[in-house]
CSV table of C-alpha atoms in Angstrom, one decimal:
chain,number,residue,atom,x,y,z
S,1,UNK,CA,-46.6,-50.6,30.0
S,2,UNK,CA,-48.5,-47.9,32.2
S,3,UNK,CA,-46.9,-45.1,29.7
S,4,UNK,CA,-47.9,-47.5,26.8
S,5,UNK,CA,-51.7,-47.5,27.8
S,6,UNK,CA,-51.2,-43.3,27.9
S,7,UNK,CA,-49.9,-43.0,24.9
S,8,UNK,CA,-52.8,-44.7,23.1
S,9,UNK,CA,-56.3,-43.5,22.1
S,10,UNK,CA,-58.2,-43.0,25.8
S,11,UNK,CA,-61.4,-45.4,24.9
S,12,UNK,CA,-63.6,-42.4,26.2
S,13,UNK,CA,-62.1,-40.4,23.0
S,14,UNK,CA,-62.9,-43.5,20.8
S,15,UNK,CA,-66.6,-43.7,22.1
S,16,UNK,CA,-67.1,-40.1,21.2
S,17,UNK,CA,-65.1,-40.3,17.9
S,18,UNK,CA,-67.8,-43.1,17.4
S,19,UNK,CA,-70.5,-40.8,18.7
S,20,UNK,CA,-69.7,-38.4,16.0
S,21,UNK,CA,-69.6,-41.0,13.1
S,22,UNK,CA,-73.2,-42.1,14.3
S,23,UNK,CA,-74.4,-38.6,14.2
S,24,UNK,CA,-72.9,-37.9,11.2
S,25,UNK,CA,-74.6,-41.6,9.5
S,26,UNK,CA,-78.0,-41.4,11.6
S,27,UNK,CA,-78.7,-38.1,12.5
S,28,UNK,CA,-81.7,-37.3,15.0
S,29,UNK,CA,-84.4,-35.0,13.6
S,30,UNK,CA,-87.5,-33.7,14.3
S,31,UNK,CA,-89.3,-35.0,17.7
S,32,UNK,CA,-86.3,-37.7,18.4
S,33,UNK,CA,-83.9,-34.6,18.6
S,34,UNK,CA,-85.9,-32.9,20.4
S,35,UNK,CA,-86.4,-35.8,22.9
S,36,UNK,CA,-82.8,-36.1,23.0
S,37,UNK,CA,-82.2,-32.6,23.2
S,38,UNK,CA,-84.4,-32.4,26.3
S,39,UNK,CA,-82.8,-35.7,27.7
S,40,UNK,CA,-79.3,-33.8,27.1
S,41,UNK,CA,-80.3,-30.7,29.1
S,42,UNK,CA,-81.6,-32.2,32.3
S,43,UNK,CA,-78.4,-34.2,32.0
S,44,UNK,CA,-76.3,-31.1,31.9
S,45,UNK,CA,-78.3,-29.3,34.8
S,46,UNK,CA,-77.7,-32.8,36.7
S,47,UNK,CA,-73.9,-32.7,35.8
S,48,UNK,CA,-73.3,-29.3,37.0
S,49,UNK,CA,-75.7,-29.9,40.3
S,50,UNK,CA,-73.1,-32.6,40.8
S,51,UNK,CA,-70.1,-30.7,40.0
S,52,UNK,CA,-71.2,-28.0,43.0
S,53,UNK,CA,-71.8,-30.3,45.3
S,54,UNK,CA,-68.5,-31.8,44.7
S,55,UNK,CA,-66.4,-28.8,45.0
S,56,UNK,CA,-65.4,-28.0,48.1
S,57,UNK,CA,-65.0,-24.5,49.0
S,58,UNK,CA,-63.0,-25.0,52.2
S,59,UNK,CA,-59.9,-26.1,49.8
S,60,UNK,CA,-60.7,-23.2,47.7
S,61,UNK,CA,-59.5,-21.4,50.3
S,62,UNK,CA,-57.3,-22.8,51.8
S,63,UNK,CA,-55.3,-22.3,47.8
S,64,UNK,CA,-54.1,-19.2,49.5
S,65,UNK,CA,-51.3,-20.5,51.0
S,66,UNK,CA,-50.7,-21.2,47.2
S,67,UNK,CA,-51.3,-18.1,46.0
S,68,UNK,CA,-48.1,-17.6,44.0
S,69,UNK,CA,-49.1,-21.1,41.9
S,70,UNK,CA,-52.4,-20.2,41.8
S,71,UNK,CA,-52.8,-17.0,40.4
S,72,UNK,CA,-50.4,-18.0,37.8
S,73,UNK,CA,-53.0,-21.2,37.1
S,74,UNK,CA,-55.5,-18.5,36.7
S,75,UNK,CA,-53.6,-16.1,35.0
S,76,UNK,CA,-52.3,-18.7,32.2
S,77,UNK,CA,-55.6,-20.2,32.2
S,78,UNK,CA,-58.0,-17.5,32.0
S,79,UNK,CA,-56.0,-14.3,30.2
S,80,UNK,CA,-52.6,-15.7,28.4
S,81,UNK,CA,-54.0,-19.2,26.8
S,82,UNK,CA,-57.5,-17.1,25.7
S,83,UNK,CA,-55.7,-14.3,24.1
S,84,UNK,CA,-53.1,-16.5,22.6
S,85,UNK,CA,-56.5,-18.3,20.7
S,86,UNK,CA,-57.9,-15.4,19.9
S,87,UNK,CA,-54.9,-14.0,18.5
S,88,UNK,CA,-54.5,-17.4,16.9
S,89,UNK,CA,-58.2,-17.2,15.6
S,90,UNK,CA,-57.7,-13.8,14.0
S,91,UNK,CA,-55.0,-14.5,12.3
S,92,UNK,CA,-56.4,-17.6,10.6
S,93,UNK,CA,-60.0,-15.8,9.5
S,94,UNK,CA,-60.6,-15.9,6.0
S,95,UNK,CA,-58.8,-19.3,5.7
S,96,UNK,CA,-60.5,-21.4,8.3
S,97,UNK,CA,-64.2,-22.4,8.8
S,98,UNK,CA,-65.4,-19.3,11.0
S,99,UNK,CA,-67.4,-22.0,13.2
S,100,UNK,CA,-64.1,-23.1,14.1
S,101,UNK,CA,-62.4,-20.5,14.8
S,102,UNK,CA,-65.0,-19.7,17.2
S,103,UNK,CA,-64.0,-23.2,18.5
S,104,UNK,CA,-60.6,-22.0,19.0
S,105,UNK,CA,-61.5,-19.2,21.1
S,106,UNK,CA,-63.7,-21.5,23.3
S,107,UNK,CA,-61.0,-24.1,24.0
S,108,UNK,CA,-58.8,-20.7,25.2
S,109,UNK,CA,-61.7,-19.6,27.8
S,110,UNK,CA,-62.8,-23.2,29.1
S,111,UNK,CA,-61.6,-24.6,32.6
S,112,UNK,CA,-58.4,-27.2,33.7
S,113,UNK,CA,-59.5,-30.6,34.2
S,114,UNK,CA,-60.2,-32.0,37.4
S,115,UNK,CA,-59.2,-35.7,36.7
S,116,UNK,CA,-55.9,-35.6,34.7
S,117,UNK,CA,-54.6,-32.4,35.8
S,118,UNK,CA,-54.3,-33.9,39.3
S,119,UNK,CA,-53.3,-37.6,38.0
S,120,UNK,CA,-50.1,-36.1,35.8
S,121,UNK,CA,-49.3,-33.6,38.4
S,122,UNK,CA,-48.9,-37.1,41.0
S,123,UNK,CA,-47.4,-38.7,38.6
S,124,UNK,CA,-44.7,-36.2,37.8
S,125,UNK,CA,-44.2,-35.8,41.8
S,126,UNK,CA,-45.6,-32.5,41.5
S,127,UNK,CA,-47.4,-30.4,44.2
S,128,UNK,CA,-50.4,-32.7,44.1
S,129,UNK,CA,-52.6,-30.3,46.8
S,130,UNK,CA,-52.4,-27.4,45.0
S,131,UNK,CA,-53.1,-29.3,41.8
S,132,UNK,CA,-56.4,-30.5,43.3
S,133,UNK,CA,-57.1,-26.7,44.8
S,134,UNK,CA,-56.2,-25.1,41.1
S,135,UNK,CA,-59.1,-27.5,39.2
S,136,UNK,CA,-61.7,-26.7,41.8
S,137,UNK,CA,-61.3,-23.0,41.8
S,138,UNK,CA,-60.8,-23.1,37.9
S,139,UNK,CA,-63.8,-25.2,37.7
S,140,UNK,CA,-66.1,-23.3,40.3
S,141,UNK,CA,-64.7,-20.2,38.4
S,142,UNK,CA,-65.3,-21.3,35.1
S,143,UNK,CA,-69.2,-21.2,35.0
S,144,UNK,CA,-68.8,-17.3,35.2
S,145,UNK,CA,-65.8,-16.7,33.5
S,146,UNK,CA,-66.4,-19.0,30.0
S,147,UNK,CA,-69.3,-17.7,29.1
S,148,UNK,CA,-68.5,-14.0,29.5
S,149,UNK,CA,-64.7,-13.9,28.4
S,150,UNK,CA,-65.9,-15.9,25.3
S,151,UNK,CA,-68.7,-12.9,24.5
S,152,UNK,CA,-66.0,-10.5,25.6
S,153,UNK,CA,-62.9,-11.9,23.4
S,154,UNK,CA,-64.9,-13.5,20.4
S,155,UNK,CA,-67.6,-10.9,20.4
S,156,UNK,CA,-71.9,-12.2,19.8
S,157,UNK,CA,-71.1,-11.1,15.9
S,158,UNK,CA,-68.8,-13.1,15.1
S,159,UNK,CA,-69.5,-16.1,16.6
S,160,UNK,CA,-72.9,-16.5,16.3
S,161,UNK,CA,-73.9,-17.0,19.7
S,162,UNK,CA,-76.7,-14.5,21.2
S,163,UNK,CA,-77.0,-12.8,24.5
S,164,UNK,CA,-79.9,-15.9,25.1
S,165,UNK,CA,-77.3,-18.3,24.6
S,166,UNK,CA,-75.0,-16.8,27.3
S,167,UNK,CA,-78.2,-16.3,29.6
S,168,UNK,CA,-79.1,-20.3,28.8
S,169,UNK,CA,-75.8,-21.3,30.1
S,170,UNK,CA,-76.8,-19.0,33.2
S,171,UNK,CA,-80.2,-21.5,33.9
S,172,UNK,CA,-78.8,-24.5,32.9
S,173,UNK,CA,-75.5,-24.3,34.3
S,174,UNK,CA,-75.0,-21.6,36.7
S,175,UNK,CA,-77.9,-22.4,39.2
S,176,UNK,CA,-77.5,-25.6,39.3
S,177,UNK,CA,-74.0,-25.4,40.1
S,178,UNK,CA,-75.1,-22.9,43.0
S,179,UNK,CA,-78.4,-25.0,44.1
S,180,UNK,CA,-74.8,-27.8,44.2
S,181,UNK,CA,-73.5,-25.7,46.7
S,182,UNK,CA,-75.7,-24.5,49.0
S,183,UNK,CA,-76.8,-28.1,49.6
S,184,UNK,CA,-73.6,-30.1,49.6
S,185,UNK,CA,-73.5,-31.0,52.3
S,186,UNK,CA,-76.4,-32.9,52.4
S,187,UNK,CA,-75.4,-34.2,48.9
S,188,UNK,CA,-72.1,-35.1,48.9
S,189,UNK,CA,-72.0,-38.2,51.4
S,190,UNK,CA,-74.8,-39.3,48.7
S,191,UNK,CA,-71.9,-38.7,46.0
S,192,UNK,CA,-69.0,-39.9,47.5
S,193,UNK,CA,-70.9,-43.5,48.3
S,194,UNK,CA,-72.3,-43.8,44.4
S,195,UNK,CA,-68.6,-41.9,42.8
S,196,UNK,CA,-69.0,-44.8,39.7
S,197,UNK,CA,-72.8,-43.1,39.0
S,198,UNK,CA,-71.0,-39.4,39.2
S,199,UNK,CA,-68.6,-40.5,37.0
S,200,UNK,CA,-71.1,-42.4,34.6
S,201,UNK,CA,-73.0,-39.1,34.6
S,202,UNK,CA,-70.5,-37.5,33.5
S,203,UNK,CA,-69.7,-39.4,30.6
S,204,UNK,CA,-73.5,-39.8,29.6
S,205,UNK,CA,-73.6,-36.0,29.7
S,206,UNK,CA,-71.1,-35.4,27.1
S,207,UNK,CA,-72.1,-38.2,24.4
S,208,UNK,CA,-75.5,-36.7,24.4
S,209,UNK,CA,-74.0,-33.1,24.1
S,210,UNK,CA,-71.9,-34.6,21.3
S,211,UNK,CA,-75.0,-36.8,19.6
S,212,UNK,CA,-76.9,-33.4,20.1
S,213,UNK,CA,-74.4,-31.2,18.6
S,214,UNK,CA,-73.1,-33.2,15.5
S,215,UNK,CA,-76.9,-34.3,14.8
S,216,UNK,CA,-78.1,-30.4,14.1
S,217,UNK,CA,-74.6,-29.9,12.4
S,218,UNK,CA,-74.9,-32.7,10.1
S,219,UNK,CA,-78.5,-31.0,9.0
S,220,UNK,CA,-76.7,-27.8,8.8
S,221,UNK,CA,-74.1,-29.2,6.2
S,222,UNK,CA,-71.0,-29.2,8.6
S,223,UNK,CA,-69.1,-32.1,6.8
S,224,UNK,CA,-69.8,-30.2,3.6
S,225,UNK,CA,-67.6,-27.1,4.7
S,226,UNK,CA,-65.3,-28.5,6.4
S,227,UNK,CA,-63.6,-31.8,4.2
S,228,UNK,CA,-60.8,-34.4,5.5
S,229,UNK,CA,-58.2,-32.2,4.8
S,230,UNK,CA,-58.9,-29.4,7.3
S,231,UNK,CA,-59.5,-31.5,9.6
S,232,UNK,CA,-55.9,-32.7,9.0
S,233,UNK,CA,-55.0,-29.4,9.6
S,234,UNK,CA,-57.0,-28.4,12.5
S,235,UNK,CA,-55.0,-31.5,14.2
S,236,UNK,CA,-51.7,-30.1,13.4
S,237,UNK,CA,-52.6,-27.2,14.9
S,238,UNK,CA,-53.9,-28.1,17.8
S,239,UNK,CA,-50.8,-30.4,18.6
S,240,UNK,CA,-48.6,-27.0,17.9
S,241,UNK,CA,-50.7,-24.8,19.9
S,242,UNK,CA,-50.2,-27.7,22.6
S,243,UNK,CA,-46.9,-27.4,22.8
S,244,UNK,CA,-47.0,-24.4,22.3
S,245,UNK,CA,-48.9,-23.7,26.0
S,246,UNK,CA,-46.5,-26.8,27.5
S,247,UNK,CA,-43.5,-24.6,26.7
S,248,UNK,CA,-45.0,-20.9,27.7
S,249,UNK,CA,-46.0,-22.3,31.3
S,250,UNK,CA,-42.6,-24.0,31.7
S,251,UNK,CA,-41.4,-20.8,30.8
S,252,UNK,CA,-43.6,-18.7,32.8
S,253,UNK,CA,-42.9,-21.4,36.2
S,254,UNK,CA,-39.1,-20.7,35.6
S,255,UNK,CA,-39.4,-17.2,35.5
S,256,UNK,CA,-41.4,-16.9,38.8
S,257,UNK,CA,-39.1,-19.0,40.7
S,258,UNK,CA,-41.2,-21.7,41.5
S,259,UNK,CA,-40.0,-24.7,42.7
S,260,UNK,CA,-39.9,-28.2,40.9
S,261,UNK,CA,-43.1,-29.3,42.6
S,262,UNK,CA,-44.9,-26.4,41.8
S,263,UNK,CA,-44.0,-25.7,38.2
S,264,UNK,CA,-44.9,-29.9,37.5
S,265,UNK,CA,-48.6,-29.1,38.7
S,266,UNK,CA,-48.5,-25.0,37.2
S,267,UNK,CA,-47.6,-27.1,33.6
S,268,UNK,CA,-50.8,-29.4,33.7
S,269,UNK,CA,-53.3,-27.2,36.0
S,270,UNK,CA,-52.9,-24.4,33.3
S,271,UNK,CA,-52.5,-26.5,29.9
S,272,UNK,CA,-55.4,-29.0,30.1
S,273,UNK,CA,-58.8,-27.9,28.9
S,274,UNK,CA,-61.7,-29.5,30.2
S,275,UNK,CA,-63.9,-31.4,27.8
S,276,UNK,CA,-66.5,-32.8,30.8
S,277,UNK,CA,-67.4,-28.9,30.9
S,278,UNK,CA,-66.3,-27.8,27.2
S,279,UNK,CA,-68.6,-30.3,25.4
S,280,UNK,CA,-71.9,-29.6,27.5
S,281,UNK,CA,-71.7,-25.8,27.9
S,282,UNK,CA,-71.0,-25.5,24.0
S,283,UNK,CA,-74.2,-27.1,23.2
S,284,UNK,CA,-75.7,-24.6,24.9
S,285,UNK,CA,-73.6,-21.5,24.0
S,286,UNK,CA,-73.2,-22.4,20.2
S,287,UNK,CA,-76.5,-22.3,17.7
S,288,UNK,CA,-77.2,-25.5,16.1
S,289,UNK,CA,-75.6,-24.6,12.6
S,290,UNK,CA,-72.2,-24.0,15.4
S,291,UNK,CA,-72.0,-26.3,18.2
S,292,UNK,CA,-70.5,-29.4,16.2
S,293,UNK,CA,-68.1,-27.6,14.4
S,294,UNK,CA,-67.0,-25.7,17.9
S,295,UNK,CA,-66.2,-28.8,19.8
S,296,UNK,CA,-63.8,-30.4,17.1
S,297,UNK,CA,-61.0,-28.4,18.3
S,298,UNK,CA,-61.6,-29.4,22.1
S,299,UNK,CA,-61.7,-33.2,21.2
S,300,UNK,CA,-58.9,-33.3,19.1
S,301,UNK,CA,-57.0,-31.0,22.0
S,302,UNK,CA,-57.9,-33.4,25.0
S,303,UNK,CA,-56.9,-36.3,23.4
S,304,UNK,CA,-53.5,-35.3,22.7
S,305,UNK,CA,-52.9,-33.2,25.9
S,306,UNK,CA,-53.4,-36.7,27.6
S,307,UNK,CA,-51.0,-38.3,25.1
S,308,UNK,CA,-48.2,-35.7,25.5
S,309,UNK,CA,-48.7,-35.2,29.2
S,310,UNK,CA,-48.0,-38.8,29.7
S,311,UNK,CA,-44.6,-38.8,28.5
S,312,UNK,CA,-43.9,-35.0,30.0
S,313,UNK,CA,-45.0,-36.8,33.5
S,314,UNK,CA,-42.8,-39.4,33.1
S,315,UNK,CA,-39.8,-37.6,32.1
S,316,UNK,CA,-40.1,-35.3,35.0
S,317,UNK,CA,-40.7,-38.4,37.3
S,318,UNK,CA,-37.6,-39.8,36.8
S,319,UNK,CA,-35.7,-36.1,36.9
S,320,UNK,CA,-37.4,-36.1,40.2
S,321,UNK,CA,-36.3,-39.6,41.3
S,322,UNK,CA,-32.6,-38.1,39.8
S,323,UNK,CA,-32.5,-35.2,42.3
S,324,UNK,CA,-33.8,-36.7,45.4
């Protein structure tokens, strides 16, 4: 029954699939957007206040004793999985929406999630430590490293996105992620006593970065260049390049050496892509005409990496249970 419940929609996907539907029906214009927009914003700078305080940079370095499973998290995370998109990107220009191939190429650069890495890598008896070390440094690293290897690998030109954008995501993400820090711990005791508001925060972040998005792309004509059937296809893409990454950082565990443990956690620290950081730090990286379009590929992505992982988890559970 607890693989049933995994394997169907997670209700957090439905609300935003129903986010994007109202956007789509009721779109916000003029001083209502802009209300929202504003809403959205101190939301994000709230979110990624939190996410600082959170993180705790002790266990980043104690990942050291690690360092084998780590730096091939990072590596697979950060260099193979972005250059596999972008390679992925380039060869699908001139047949896909460009908006979405910039998508593409932002799903390669974001973070692992915090949340279900850590969960599958339990539940697969994996190394659950280092799977709890590997999302906080991606994380932490990630409010650098997304924004520039994005510019770097998709290029300002062909994505639309300006030098502003990139020095928005600086403000609005960067400092308060660093403000996070410096006064954690003062904040996190306040955190770890209200962790249902964090986590409601979190969630209220990214339906208004979705609301936000979708709104300006439905004004933009989003739905009228891209129909039904590429979005079929986007989806069967995304489920190959999922397997895709499942079977390269199997591969990549095996030929390191690692030991079960570690190459359970190395297979869902590396493949999962954040949507908690994806969905705000797009609206802010992406122009309006862009943003909507460049989250489809990360909700369609998330929702299946949780689906897949479930069974993958379970499988390697009971090949655990097997050996011991």
């Amino acid at each position: 029954m607890t693989l049933l419940r995994r394997l169907l929609p997670d209700p957090f996907i439905m609300l935003l699939a129903a986010t994007v539907m109202l956007a789509t029906l009721v779109p916000a214009t003029g001083w209502p957007l802009s209300a929202i927009s504003w809403a959205s914003n101190a939301a994000i700078v709230l979110l990624f206040f939190l996410h600082g305080a959170r993180l705790s940079r002790q266990a980043v370095l104690d990942g050291a004793k690690k360092w084998r499973l780590l730096s091939a998290i990072m590596l697979f995370g950060y260099a193979v999985f972005p250059l596999a998109m972008w390679a992925t990107a380039h060869g699908l220009a001139g047949r896909v929406a460009p908006e979405l191939l910039a998508g593409l190429i932002f799903l390669g650069v974001l973070p692992t999630t915090v949340q279900s890495s850590i969960a599958y890598a339990s539940i697969a008896r994996g190394n659950v430590a280092a799977a709890v070390i590997a999302s906080a440094a991606s994380n932490m690293l990630a409010v650098v490293a997304t924004p520039v290897l994005f510019a770097l690998i998709a290029g300002s030109a062909v994505a639309g996105v300006s030098s502003a954008g990139i020095g928005k995501v600086a403000t609005l993400l960067l400092l308060p992620f660093a403000l996070g820090q410096m006064l954690r711990g003062a904040v996190r005791p306040v955190v770890e006593r209200h962790a249902w508001l964090a986590g409601n925060i979190d969630k209220m972040t990214i339906v208004l970065a979705v609301y936000v998005a979708f709104s300006q792309a439905e004004t933009e004509g989003l739905w009228h260049r891209i129909d039904a059937g590429a979005l079929l296809a986007l989806a069967a893409l995304m489920a190959g390049v999922l397997l895709g990454a499942f079977a390269a950082a199997w591969g990549i565990g095996a030929a390191m050496g690692l030991e079960r443990a570690d190459r359970a956690t190395l297979l869902f620290a590396s493949v999962h892509k954040s949507l908690a950081t994806g969905a705000p730090m797009a609206r802010i990286l992406f122009p309006p005409a862009l943003a909507g379009a460049a989250i489809l590929p990360l909700l369609l992505y998330h929702q299946m990496q949780l689906m897949l992982s479930a069974v993958i988890a379970a499988r390697l559970a009971k090949r655990a249970e097997r050996i011991t």
